Short mmCIF file of N, CA and C in Angstrom, two decimals:
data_model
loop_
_atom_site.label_atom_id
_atom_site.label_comp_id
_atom_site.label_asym_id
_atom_site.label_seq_id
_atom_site.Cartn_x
_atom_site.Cartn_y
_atom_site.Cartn_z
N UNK D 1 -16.31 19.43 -14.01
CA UNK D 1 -16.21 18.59 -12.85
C UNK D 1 -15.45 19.34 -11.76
N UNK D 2 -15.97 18.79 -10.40
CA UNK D 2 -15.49 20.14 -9.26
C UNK D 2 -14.00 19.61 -9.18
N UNK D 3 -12.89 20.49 -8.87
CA UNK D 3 -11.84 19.37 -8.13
C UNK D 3 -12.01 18.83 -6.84
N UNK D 4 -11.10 17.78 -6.79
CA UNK D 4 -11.10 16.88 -5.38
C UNK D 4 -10.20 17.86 -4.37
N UNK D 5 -11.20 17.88 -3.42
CA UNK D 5 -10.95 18.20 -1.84
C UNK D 5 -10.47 17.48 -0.95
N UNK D 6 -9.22 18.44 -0.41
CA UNK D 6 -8.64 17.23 0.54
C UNK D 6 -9.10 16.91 1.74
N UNK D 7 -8.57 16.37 2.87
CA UNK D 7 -9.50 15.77 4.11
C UNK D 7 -10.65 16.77 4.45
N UNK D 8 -11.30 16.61 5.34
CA UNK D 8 -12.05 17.47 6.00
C UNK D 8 -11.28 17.59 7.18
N UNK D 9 -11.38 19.17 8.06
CA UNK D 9 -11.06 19.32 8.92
C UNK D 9 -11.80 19.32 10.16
N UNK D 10 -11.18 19.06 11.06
CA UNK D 10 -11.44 18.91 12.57
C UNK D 10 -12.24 19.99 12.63
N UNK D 11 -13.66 19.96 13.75
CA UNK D 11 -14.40 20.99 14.03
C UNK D 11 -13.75 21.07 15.43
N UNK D 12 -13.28 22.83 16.12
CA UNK D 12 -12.74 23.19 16.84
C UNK D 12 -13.66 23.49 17.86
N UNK D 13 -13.72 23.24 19.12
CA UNK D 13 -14.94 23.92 20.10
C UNK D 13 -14.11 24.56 21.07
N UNK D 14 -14.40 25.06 21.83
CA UNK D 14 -13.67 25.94 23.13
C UNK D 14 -14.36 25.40 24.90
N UNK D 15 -13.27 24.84 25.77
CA UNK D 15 -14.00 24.46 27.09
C UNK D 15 -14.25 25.96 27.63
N UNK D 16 -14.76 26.60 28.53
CA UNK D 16 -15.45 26.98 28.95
C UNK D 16 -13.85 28.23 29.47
N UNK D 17 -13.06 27.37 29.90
CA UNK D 17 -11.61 28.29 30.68
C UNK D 17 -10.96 28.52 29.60
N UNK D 18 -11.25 27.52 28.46
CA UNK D 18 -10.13 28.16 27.19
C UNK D 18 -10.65 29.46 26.41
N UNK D 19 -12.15 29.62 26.57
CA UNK D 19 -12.93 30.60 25.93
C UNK D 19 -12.58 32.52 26.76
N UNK D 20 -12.52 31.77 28.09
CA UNK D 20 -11.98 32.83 29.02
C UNK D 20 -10.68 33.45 28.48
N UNK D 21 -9.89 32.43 28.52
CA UNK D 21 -8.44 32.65 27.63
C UNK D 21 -8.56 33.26 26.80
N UNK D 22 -9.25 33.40 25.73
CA UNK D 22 -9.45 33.67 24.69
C UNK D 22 -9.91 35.44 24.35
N UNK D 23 -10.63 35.80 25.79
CA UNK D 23 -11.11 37.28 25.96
C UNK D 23 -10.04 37.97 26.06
N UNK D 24 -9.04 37.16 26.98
CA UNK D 24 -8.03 37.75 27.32
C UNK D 24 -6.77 38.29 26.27
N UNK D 25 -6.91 37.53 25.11
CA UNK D 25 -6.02 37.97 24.07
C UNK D 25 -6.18 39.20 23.52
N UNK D 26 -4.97 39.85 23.68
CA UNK D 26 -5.31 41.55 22.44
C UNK D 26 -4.43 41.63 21.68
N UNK D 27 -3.56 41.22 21.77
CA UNK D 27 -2.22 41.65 20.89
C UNK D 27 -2.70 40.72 19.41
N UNK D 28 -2.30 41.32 18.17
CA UNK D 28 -2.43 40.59 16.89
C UNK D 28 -1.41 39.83 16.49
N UNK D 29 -0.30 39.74 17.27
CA UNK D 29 0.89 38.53 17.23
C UNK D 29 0.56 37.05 18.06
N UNK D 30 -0.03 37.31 19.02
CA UNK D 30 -0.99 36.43 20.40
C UNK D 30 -1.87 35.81 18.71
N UNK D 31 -2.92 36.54 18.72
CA UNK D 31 -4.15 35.83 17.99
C UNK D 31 -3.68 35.15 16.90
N UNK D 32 -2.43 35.63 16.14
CA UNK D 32 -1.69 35.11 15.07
C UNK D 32 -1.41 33.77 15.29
N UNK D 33 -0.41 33.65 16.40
CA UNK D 33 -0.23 32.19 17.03
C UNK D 33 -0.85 31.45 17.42
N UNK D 34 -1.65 31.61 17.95
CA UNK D 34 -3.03 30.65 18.24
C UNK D 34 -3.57 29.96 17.25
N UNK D 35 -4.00 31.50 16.08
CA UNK D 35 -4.61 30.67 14.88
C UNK D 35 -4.15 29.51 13.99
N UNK D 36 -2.66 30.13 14.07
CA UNK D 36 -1.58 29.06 13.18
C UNK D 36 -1.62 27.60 13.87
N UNK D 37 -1.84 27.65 15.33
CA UNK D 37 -1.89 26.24 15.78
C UNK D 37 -3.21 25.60 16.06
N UNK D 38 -4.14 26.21 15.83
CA UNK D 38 -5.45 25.31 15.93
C UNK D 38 -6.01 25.17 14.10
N UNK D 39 -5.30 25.30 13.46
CA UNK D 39 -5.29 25.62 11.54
C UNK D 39 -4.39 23.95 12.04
N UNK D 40 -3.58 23.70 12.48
CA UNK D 40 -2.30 22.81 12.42
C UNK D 40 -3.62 21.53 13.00
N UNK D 41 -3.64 21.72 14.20
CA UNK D 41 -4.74 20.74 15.03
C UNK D 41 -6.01 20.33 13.87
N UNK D 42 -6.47 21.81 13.31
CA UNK D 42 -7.59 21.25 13.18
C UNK D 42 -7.27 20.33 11.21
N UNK D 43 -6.36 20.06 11.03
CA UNK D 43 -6.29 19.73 9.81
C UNK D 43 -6.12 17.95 9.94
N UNK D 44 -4.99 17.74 11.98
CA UNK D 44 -4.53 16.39 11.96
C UNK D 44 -4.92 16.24 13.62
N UNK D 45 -5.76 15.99 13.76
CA UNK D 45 -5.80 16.09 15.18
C UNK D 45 -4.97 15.13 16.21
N UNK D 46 -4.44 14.37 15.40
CA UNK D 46 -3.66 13.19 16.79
C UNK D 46 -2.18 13.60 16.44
N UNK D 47 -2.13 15.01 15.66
CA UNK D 47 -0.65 15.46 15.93
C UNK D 47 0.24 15.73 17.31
N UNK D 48 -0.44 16.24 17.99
CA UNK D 48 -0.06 16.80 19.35
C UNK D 48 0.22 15.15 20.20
N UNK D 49 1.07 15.73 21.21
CA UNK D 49 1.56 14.03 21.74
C UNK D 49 0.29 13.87 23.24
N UNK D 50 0.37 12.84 23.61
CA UNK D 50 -0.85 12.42 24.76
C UNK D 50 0.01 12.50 25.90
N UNK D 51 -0.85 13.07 26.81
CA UNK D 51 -0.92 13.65 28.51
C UNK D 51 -0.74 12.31 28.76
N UNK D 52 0.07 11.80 29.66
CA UNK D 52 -0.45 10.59 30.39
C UNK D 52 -1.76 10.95 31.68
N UNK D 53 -2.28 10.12 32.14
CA UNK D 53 -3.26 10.32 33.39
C UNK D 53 -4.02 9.18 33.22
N UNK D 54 -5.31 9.67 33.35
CA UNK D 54 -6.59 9.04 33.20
C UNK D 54 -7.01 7.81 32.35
N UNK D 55 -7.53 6.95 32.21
CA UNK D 55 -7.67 6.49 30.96
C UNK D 55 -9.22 6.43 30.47
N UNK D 56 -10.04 7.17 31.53
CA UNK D 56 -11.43 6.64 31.56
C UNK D 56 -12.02 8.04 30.80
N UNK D 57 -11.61 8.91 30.28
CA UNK D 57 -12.55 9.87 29.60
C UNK D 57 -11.59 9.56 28.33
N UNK D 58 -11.68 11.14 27.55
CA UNK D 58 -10.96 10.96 26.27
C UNK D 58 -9.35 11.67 26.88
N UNK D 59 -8.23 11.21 25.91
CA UNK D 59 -7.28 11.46 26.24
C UNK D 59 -6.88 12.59 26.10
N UNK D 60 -6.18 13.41 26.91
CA UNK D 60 -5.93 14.87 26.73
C UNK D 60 -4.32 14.80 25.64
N UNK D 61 -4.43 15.64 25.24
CA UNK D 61 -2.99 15.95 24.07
C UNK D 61 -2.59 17.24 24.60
N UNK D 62 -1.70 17.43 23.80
CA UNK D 62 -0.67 19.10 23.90
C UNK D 62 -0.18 18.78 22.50
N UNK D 63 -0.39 20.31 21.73
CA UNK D 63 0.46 20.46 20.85
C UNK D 63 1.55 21.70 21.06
N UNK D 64 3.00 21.40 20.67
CA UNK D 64 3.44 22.81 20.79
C UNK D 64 4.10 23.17 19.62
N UNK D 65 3.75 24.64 19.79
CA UNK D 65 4.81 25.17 17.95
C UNK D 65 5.85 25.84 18.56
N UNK D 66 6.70 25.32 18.83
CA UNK D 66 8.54 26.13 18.90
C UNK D 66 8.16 27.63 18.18
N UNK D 67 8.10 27.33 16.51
CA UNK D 67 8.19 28.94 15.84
C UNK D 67 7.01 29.97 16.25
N UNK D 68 6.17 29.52 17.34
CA UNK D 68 4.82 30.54 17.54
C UNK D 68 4.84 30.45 18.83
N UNK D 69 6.11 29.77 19.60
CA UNK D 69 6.18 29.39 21.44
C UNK D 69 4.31 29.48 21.99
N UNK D 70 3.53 28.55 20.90
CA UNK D 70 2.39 28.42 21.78
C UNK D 70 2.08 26.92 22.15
N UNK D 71 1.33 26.47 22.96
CA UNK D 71 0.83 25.27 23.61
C UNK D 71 0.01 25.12 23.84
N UNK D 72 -1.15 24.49 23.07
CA UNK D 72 -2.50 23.69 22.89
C UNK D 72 -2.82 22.56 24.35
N UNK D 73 -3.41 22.63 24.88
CA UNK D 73 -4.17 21.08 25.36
C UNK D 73 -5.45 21.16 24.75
N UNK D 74 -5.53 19.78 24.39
CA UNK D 74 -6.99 19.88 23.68
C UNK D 74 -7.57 18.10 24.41
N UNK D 75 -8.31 17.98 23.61
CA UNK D 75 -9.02 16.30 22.90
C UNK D 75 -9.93 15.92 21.98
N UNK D 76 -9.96 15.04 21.61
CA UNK D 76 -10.63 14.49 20.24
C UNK D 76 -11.81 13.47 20.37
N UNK D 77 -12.85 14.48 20.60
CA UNK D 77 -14.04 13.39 21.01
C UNK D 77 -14.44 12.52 20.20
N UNK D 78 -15.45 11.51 20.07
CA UNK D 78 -15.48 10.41 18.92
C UNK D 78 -16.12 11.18 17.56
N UNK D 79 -16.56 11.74 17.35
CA UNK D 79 -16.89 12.81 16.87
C UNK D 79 -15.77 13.25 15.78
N UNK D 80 -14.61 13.51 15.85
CA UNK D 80 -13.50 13.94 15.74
C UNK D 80 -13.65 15.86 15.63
N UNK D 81 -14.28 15.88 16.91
CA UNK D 81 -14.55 17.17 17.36
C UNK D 81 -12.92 17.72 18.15
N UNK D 82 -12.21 18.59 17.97
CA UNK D 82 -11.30 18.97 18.90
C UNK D 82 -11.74 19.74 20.13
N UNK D 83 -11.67 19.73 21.23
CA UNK D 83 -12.20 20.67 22.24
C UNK D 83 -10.78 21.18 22.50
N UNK D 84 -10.66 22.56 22.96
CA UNK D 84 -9.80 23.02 23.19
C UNK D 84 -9.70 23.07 24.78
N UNK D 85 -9.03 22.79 25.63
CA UNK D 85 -9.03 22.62 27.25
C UNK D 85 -8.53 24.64 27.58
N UNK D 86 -7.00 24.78 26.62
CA UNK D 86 -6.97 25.79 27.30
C UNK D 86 -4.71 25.93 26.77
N UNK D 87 -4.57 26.90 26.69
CA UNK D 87 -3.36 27.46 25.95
C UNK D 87 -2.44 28.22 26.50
N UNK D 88 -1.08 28.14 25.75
CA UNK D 88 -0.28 28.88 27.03
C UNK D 88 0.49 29.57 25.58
N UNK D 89 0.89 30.90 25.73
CA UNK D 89 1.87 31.64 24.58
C UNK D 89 2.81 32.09 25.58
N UNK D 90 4.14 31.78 24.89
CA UNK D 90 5.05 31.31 25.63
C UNK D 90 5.77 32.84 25.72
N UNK D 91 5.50 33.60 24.55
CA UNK D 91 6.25 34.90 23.96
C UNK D 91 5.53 35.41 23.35
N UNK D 92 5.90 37.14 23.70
CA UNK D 92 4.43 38.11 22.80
C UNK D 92 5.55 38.76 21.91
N UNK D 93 5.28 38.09 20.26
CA UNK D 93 6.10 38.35 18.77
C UNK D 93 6.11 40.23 18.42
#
């Protein structure tokens, strides 16, 4: 018998400026941190706290990791798709 698997995770997509972001990374401490926080997102997605603004699309979030000084905006379409808006690394490790 197989063992039991825990949740399923969040499928991650990239907006269009976060993908840009994303060219821009070279360093392997940069890509390290990133990964560690969209691994974090994509396991719980309503971890990150909510943007106030808008109320008429989906709500934007931010997650931040102190130990990886990076910062997520994302959202969680009904889907429980994460889109990534776009990221800030606060410090290159």
């Amino acid at each position: 018998m197989a063992p039991p698997h825990g949740p399923r995770r969040a499928r991650i997509a990239f907006s269009d400026s976060a993908a840009k972001q994303l060219e821009n990374i070279t360093s392997e401490a940069e890509i390290h941190a990133l990964d560690r926080a969209l691994v974090v997102i994509s396991v719980d997605p309503d971890i990150g706290d909510p943007i106030p603004g808008d109320t008429t699309g989906p709500q934007l979030r931010q997650y931040a990791d102190e130990v990886e000084a990076v910062r997520v905006l994302y959202f969680v379409t009904a889907l429980r798709t994460v889109v990534i808006c776009g990221s800030d690394l606060a410090r290159v490790v």
